CSV table of C-alpha atoms and ligand atoms in Angstrom, one decimal:
chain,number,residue,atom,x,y,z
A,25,UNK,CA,205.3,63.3,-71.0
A,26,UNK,CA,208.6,63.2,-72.9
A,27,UNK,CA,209.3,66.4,-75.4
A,28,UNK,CA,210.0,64.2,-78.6
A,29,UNK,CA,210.1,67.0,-81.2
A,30,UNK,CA,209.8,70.8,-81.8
A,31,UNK,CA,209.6,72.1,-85.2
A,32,UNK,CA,210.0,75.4,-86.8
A,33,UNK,CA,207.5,77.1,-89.4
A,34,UNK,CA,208.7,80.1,-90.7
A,35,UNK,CA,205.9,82.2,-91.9
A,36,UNK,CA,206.4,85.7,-93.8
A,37,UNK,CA,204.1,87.9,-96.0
A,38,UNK,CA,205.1,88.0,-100.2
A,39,UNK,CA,206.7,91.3,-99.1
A,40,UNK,CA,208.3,93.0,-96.0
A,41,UNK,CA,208.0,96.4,-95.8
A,42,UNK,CA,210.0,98.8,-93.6
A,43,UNK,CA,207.4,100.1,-91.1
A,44,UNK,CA,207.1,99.3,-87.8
A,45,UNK,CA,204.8,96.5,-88.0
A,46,UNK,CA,206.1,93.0,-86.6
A,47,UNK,CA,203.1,90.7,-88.2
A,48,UNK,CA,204.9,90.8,-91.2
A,49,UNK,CA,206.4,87.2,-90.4
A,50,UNK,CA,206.7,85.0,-87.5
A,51,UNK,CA,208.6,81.8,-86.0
A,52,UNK,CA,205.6,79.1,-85.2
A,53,UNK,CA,206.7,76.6,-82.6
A,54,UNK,CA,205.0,73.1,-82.4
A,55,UNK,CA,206.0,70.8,-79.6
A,56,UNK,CA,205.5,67.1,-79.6
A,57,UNK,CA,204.8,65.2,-76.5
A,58,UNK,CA,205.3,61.2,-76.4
A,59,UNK,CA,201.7,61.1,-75.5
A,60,UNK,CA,200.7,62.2,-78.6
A,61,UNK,CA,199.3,65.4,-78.0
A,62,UNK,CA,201.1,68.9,-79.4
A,63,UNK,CA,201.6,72.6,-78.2
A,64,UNK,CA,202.0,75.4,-79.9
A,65,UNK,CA,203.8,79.0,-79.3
A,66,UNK,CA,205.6,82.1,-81.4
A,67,UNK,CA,209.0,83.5,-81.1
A,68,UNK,CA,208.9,86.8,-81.5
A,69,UNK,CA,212.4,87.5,-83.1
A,70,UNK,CA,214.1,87.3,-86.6
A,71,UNK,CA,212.6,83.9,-87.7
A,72,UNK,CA,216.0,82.3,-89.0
A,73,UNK,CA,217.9,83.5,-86.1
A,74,UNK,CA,216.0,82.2,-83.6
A,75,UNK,CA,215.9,78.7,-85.7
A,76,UNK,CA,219.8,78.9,-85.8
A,77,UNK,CA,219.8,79.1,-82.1
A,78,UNK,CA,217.5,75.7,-81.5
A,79,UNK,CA,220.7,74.1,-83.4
A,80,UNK,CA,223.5,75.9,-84.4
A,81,UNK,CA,226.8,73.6,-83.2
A,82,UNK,CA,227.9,73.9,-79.8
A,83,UNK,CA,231.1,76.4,-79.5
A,84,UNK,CA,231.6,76.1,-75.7
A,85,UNK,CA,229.9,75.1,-72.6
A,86,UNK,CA,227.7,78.3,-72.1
A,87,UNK,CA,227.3,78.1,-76.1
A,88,UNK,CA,225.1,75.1,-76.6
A,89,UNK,CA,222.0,75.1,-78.8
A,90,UNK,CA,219.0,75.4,-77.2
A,91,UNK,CA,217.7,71.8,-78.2
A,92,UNK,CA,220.5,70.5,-75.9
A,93,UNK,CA,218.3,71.3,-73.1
A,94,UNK,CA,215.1,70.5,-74.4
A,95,UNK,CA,214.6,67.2,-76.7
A,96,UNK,CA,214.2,64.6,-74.4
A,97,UNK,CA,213.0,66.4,-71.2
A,98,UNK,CA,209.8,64.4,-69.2
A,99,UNK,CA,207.5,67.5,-68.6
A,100,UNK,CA,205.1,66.8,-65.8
A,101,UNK,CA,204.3,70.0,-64.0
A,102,UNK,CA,204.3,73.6,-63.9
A,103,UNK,CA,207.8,73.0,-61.6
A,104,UNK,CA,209.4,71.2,-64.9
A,105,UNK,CA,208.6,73.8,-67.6
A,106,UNK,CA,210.3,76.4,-64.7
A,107,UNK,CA,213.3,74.1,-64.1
A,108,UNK,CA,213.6,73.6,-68.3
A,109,UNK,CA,214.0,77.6,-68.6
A,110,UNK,CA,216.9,77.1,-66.0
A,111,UNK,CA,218.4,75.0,-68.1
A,112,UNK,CA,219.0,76.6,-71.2
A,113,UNK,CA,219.8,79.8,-69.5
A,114,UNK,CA,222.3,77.7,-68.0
A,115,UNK,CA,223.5,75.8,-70.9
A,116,UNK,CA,223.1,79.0,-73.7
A,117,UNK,CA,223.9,81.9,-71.8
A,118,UNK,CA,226.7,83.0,-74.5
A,119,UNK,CA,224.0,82.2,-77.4
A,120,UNK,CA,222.2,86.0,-78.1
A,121,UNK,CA,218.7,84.5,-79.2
A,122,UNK,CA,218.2,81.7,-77.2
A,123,UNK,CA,215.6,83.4,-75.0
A,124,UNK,CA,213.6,84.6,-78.2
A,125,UNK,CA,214.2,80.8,-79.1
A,126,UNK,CA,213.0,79.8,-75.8
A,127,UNK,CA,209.8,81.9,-75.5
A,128,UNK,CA,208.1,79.7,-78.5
A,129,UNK,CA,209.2,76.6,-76.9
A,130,UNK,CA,207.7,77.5,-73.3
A,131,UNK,CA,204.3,79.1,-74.9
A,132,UNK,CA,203.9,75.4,-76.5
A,133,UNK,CA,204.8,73.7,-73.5
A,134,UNK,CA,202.7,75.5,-71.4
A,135,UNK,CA,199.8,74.7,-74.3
A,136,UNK,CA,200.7,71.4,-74.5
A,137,UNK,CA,200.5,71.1,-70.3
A,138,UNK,CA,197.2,73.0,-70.8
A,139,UNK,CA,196.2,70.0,-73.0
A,140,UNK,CA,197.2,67.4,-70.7
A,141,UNK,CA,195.7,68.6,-67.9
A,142,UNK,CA,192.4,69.6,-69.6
A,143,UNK,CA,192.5,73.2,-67.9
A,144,UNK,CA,193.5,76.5,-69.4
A,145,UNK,CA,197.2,77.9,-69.2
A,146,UNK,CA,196.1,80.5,-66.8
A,147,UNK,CA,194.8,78.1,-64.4
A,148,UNK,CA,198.1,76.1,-64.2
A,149,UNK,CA,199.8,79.3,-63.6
A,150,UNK,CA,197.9,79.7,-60.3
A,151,UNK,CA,195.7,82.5,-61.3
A,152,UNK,CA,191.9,81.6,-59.8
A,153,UNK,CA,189.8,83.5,-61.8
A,154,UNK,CA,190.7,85.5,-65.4
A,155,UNK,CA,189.7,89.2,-64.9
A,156,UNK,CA,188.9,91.0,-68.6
A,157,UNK,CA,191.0,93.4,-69.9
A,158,UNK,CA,190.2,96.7,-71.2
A,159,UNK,CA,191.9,96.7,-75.1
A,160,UNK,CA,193.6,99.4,-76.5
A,161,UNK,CA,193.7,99.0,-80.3
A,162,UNK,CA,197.8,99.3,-81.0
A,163,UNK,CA,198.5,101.1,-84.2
A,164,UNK,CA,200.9,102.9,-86.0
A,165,UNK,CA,200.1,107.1,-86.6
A,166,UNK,CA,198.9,108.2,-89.3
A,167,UNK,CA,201.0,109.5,-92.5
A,168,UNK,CA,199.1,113.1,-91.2
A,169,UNK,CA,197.1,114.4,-88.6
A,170,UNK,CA,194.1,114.0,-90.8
A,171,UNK,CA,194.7,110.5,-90.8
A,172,UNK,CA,195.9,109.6,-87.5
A,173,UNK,CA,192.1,111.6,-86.7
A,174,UNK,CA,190.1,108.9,-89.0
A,175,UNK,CA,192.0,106.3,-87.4
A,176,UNK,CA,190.8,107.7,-83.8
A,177,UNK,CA,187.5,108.5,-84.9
A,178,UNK,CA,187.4,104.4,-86.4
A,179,UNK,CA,188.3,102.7,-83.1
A,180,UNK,CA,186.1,104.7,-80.8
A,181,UNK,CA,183.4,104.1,-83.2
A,182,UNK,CA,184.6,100.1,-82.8
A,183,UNK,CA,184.0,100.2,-79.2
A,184,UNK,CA,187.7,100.7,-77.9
A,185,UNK,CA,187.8,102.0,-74.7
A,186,UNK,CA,191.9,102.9,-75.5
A,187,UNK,CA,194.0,103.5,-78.4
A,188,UNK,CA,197.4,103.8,-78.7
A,189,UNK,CA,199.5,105.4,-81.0
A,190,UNK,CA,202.9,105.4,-82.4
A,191,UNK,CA,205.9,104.9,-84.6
A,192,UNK,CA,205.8,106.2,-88.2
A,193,UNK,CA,207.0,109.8,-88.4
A,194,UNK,CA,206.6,110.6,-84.6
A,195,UNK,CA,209.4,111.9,-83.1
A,196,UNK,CA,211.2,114.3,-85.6
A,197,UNK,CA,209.5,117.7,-85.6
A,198,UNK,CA,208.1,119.0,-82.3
A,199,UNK,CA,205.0,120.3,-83.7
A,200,UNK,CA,204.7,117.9,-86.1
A,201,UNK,CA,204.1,115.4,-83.4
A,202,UNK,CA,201.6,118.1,-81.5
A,203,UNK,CA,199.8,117.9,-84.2
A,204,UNK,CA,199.7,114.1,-84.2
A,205,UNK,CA,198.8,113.6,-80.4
A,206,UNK,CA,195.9,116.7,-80.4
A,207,UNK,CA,194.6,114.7,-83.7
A,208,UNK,CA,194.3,111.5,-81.7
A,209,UNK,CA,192.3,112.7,-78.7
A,210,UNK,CA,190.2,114.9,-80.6
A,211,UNK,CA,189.3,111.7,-82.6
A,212,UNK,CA,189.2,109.6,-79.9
A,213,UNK,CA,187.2,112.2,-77.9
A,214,UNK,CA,187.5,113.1,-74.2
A,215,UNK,CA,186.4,109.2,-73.0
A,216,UNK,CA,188.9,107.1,-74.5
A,217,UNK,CA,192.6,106.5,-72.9
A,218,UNK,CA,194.7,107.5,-74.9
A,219,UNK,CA,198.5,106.2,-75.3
A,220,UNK,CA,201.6,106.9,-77.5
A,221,UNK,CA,205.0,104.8,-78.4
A,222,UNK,CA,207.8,107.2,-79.3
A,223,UNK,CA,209.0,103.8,-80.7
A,224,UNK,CA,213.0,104.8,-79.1
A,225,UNK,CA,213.4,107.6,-81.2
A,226,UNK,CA,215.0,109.5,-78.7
A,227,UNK,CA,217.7,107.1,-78.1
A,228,UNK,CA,218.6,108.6,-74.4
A,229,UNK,CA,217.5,112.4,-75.3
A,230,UNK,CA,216.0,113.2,-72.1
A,231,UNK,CA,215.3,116.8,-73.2
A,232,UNK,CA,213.8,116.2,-76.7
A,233,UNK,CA,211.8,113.6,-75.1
A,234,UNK,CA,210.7,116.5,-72.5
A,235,UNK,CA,210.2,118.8,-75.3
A,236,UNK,CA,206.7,116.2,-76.0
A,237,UNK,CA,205.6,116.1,-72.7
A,238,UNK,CA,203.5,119.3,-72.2
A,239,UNK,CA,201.1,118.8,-75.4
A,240,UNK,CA,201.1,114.7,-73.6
A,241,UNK,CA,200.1,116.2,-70.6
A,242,UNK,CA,197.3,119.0,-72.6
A,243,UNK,CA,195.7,115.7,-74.1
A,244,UNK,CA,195.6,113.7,-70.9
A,245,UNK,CA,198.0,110.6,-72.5
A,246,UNK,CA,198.5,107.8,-70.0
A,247,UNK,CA,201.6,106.7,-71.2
A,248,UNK,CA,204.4,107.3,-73.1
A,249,UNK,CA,206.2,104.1,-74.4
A,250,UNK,CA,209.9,103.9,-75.2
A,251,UNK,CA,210.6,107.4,-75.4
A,252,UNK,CA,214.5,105.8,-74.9
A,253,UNK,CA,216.3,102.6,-76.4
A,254,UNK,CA,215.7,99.6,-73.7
A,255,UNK,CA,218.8,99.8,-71.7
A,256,UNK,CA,218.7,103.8,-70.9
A,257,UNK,CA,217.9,103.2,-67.7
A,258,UNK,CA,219.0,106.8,-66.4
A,259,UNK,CA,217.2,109.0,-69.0
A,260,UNK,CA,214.1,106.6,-68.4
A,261,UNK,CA,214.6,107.8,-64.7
A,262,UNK,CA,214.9,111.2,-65.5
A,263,UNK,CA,211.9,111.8,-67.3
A,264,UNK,CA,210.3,109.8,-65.3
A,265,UNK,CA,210.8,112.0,-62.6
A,266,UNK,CA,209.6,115.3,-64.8
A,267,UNK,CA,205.5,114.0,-65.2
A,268,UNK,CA,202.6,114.6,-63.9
A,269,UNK,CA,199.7,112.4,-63.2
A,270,UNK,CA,198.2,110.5,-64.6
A,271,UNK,CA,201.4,110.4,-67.2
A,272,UNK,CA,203.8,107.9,-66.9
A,273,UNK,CA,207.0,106.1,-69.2
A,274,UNK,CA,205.8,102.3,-70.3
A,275,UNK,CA,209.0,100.5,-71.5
A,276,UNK,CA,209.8,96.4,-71.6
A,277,UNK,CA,209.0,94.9,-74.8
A,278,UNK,CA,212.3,94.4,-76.1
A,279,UNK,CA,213.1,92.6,-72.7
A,280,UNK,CA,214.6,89.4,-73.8
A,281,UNK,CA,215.3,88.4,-70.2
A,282,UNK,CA,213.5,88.6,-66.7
A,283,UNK,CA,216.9,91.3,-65.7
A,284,UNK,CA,216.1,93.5,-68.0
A,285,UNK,CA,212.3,94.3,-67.6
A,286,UNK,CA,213.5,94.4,-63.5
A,287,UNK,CA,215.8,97.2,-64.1
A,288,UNK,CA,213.5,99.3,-65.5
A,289,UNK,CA,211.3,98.7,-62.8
A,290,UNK,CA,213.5,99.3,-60.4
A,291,UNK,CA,215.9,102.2,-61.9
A,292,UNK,CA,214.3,103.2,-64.9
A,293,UNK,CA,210.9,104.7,-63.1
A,294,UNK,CA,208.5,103.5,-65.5
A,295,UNK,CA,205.0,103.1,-64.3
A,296,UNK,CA,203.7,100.5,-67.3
A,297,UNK,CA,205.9,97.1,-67.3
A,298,UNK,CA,205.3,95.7,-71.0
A,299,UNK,CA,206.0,92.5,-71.8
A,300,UNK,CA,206.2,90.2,-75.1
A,301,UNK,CA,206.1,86.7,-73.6
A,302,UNK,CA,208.0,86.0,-77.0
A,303,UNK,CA,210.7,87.3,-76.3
A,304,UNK,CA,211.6,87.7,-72.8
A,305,UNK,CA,211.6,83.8,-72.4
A,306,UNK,CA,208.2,82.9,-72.4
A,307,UNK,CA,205.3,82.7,-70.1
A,308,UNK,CA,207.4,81.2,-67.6
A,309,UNK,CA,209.1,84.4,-67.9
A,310,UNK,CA,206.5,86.8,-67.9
A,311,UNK,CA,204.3,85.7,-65.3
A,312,UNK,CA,208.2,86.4,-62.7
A,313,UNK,CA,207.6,89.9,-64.2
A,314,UNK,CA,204.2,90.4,-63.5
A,315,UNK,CA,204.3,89.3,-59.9
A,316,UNK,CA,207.6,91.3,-59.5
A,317,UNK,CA,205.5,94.4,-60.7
A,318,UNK,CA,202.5,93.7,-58.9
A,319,UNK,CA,204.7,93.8,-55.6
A,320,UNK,CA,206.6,97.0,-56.8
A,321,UNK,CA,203.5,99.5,-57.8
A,322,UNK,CA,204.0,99.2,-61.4
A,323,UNK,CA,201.3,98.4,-63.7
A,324,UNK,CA,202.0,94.9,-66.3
A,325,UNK,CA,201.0,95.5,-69.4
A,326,UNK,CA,201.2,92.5,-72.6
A,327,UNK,CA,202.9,93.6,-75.9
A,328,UNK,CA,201.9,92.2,-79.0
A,329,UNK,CA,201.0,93.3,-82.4
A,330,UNK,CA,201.2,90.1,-84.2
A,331,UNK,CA,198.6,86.9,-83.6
A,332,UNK,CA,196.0,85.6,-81.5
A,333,UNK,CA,198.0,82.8,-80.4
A,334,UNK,CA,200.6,85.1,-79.5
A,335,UNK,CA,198.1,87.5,-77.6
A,336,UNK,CA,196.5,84.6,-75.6
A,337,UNK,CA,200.0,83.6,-74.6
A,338,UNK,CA,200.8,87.2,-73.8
A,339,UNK,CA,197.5,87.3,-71.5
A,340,UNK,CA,198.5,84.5,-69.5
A,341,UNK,CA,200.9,86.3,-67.0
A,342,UNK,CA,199.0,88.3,-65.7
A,343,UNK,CA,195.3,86.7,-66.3
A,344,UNK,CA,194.5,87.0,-62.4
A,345,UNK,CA,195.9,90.7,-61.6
A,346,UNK,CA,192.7,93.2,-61.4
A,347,UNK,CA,194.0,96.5,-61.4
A,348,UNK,CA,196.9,95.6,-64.8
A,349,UNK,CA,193.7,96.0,-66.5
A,350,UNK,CA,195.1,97.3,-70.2
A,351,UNK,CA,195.7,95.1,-73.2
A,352,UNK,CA,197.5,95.8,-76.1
A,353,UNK,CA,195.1,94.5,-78.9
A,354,UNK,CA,196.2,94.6,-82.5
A,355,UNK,CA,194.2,96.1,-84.9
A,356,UNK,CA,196.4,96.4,-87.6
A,357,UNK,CA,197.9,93.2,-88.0
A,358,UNK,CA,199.0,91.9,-91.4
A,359,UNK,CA,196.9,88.6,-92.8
A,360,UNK,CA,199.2,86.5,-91.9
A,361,UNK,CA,198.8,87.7,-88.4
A,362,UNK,CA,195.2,87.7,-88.1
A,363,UNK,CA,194.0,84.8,-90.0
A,364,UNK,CA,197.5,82.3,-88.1
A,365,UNK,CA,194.2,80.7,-85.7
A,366,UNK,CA,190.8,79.0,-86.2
A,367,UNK,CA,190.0,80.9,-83.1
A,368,UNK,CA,189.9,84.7,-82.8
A,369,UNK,CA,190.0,86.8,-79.4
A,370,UNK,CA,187.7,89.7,-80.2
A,371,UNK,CA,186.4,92.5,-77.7
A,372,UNK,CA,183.2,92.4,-76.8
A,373,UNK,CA,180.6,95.6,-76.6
A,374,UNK,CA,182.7,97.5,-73.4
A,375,UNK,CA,185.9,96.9,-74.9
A,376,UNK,CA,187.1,93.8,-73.2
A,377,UNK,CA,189.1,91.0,-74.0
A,378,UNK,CA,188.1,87.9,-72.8
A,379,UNK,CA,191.0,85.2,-72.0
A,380,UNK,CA,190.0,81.9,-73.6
A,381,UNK,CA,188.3,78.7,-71.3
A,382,UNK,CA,189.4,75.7,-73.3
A,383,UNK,CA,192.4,74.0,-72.3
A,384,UNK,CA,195.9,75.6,-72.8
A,385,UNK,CA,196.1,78.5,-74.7
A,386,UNK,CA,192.9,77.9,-76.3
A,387,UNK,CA,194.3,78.8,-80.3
A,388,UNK,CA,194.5,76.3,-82.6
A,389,UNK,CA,196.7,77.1,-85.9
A,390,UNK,CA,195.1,77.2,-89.3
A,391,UNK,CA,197.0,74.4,-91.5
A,392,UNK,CA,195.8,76.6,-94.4
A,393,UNK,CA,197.6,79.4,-93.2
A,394,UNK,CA,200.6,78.3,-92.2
A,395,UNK,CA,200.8,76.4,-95.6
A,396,UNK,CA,200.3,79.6,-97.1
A,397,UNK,CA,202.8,81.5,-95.8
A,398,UNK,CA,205.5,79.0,-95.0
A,399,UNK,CA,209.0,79.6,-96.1
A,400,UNK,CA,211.1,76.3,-96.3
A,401,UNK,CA,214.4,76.1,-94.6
A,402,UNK,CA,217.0,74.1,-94.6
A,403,UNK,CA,220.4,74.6,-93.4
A,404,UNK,CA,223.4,72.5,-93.8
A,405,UNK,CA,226.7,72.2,-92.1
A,406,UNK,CA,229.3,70.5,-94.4
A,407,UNK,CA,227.7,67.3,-96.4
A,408,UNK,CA,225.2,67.0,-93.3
A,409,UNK,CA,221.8,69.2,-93.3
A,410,UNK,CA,221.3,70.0,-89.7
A,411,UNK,CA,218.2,71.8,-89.6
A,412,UNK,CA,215.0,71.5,-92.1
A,413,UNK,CA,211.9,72.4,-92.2
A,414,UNK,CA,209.1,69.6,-90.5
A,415,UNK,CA,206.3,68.7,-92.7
A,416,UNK,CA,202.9,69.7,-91.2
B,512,LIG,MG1,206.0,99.7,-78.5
């Protein structure tokens, strides 16, 4: 099959709000195969950048768009989506978002192979047999402690097995956030996991960081997530080194390249791996990460808060690995988000998220939707329009 087109839809909610919520818009990928059959994927990145890198002039050889290395390519086999990623490393490596760019591209052409082959994504990837995943519901804290408690008490009483919280105020005042993270597990009661995302707020703070961890340790928190801004690997080491079980540091998601998430296995200490397969490259991508954790004691853990096509995508990695059992599981997506598919990937009565059987990815984009919330582009270069948005 020859890749004869990929198109853009930008999607974005009336309004954008500045909270750390990242289903407020999103960069659809479709890719067309000469055999008539499409894929679909997300890029999980500033929409218009990520569009500017499929075809932004060339400025030098390591500075190509990232179409250069993908319209025209005969896709086959597992082997040719892998030797594909090569190439626009190879051919954008001086080109920032090319990986974001990328990761949309390779979910769609791992949904379109899906398609061709009549078996799901996971199956291609080698993986015999999907195990379930336990879902934590991923939301923000609470504006208070009262609120962060009803929004415990609401996902235990939704069947969650695991909860995270994060972002929002936590961070700033020391018992401020004591009060957040005793709120949680006394909502979520003494059953459910519990997680928190410092969101980097800490920057490379090792001892305000440490400051949080003896009321994490009093509440029995699994994880905490990005106490440190993605390349402090040494302060990630450091407090690594200052917990006690079951505590550990989760970090990845803003991994935009295989390198990057390796590092902070490797020097950062984390015990969680977390990876957006829409932005570190793709599935292709992920899946390098998940085998490289599974071989270095470090748990792989998906991150997404946006779509079901983007969370099926993000379960594909590691589909086949028993004991990365956690999923992060939106729950407070924005419409956009949760209506993007005519399929939804709900947890059933322990908790679990089931990967989908049907071929490829299994999620099938909403026309309606997209129509809703699509934001025409166009952008031109001189008299000539080199980019514009594809009708559906
Ligand atoms: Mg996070």
């Amino acid at each position: 099959m020859k890749i004869e087109a990929v198109d853009f839809f930008y999607l974005a909610m009336p309004e954008i709000h500045d909270i750390g919520d990242g289903s407020q818009d999103t960069l659809l990928v479709r890719v067309r195969g000469n055999n008539g059959q499409e894929g679909w994927g997300e890029c999980e990145a500033a929409p218009l950048v990520s569009i500017a890198a499929w075809c932004c002039p060339m400025s030098h050889s390591g500075c190509k768009p990232v179409s250069y290395s993908v319209l025209g390519r005969i896709i086959e086999s597992a082997a040719d989506i892998q030797s594909l990623n090569a190439e626009v490393r190879r051919n954008s490596f001086d080109l920032l978002q090319a990986d974001h760019t990328l990761a949309g591209i390779d979910m769609a052409l791992w949904d379109l192979l899906g398609k061709q082959h009549d078996e799901p994504t996971w199956k291609l990837l080698g993986w015999k047999k999907p195990f379930p995943k336990t879902a934590y519901a991923s939301q923000l804290f609470g504006d208070t402690p009262a609120d962060t408690l009803q929004k415990a008490q609401r996902v235990r009483s939704d069947n969650f097995r695991a909860a995270k919280f994060g972002w929002g105020s936590f961070g700033i005042d020391l018992a401020a956030d004591q009060a957040q993270v005793r709120a949680a597990r006394e909502g979520l009661g003494p059953d459910v996991a519990l997680l928190v995302d410092a969101g980097t707020i800490w920057g490379e703070d090792v001892e305000t960081a440490a400051s949080r961890l003896p009321v994490l340790q009093e509440c029995g928190v699994l994880w905490l997530e990005e106490p440190f801004v993605s390349g402090a690997l040494k302060a990630y080491s450091e407090l690594s080194k200052l917990m006690r079980n079951p505590l550990r540091t989760a970090g990845g998601e803003g991994s935009h390249e295989p390198f990057m998430a390796r590092n902070l296995i490797d020097f950062g200490g984390v015990g969680y791996i977390q990876i957006d397969a829409g932005r570190i490259g793709g599935i292709t991508s992920a899946i390098e990460i998940a085998r490289y954790a599974e071989t270095h004691g470090v748990t792989y853990v998906n991150h997404t808060f946006t779509t079901p096509l983007a969370l099926s995508a993000s379960l594909q990695p590691y589909a086949g690995l028993e004991t990365s059992s956690l999923c992060e599981y939106p729950v407070e997506a924005s419409t956009l988000a949760t209506q993007l598919t005519l399929e939804s990937l709900s947890i059933d009565h322990n908790g679990q998220v089931h990967l989908p059987e049907r071929p490829g990815l299994g999620m099938t984009p909403n026309p309606a939707t997209i129509r809703q919330y699509l934001q025409p582009v166009e952008i031109n270069l001189g008299d000539q329009t080199i980019y514009t948005t594809p009708s559906l």
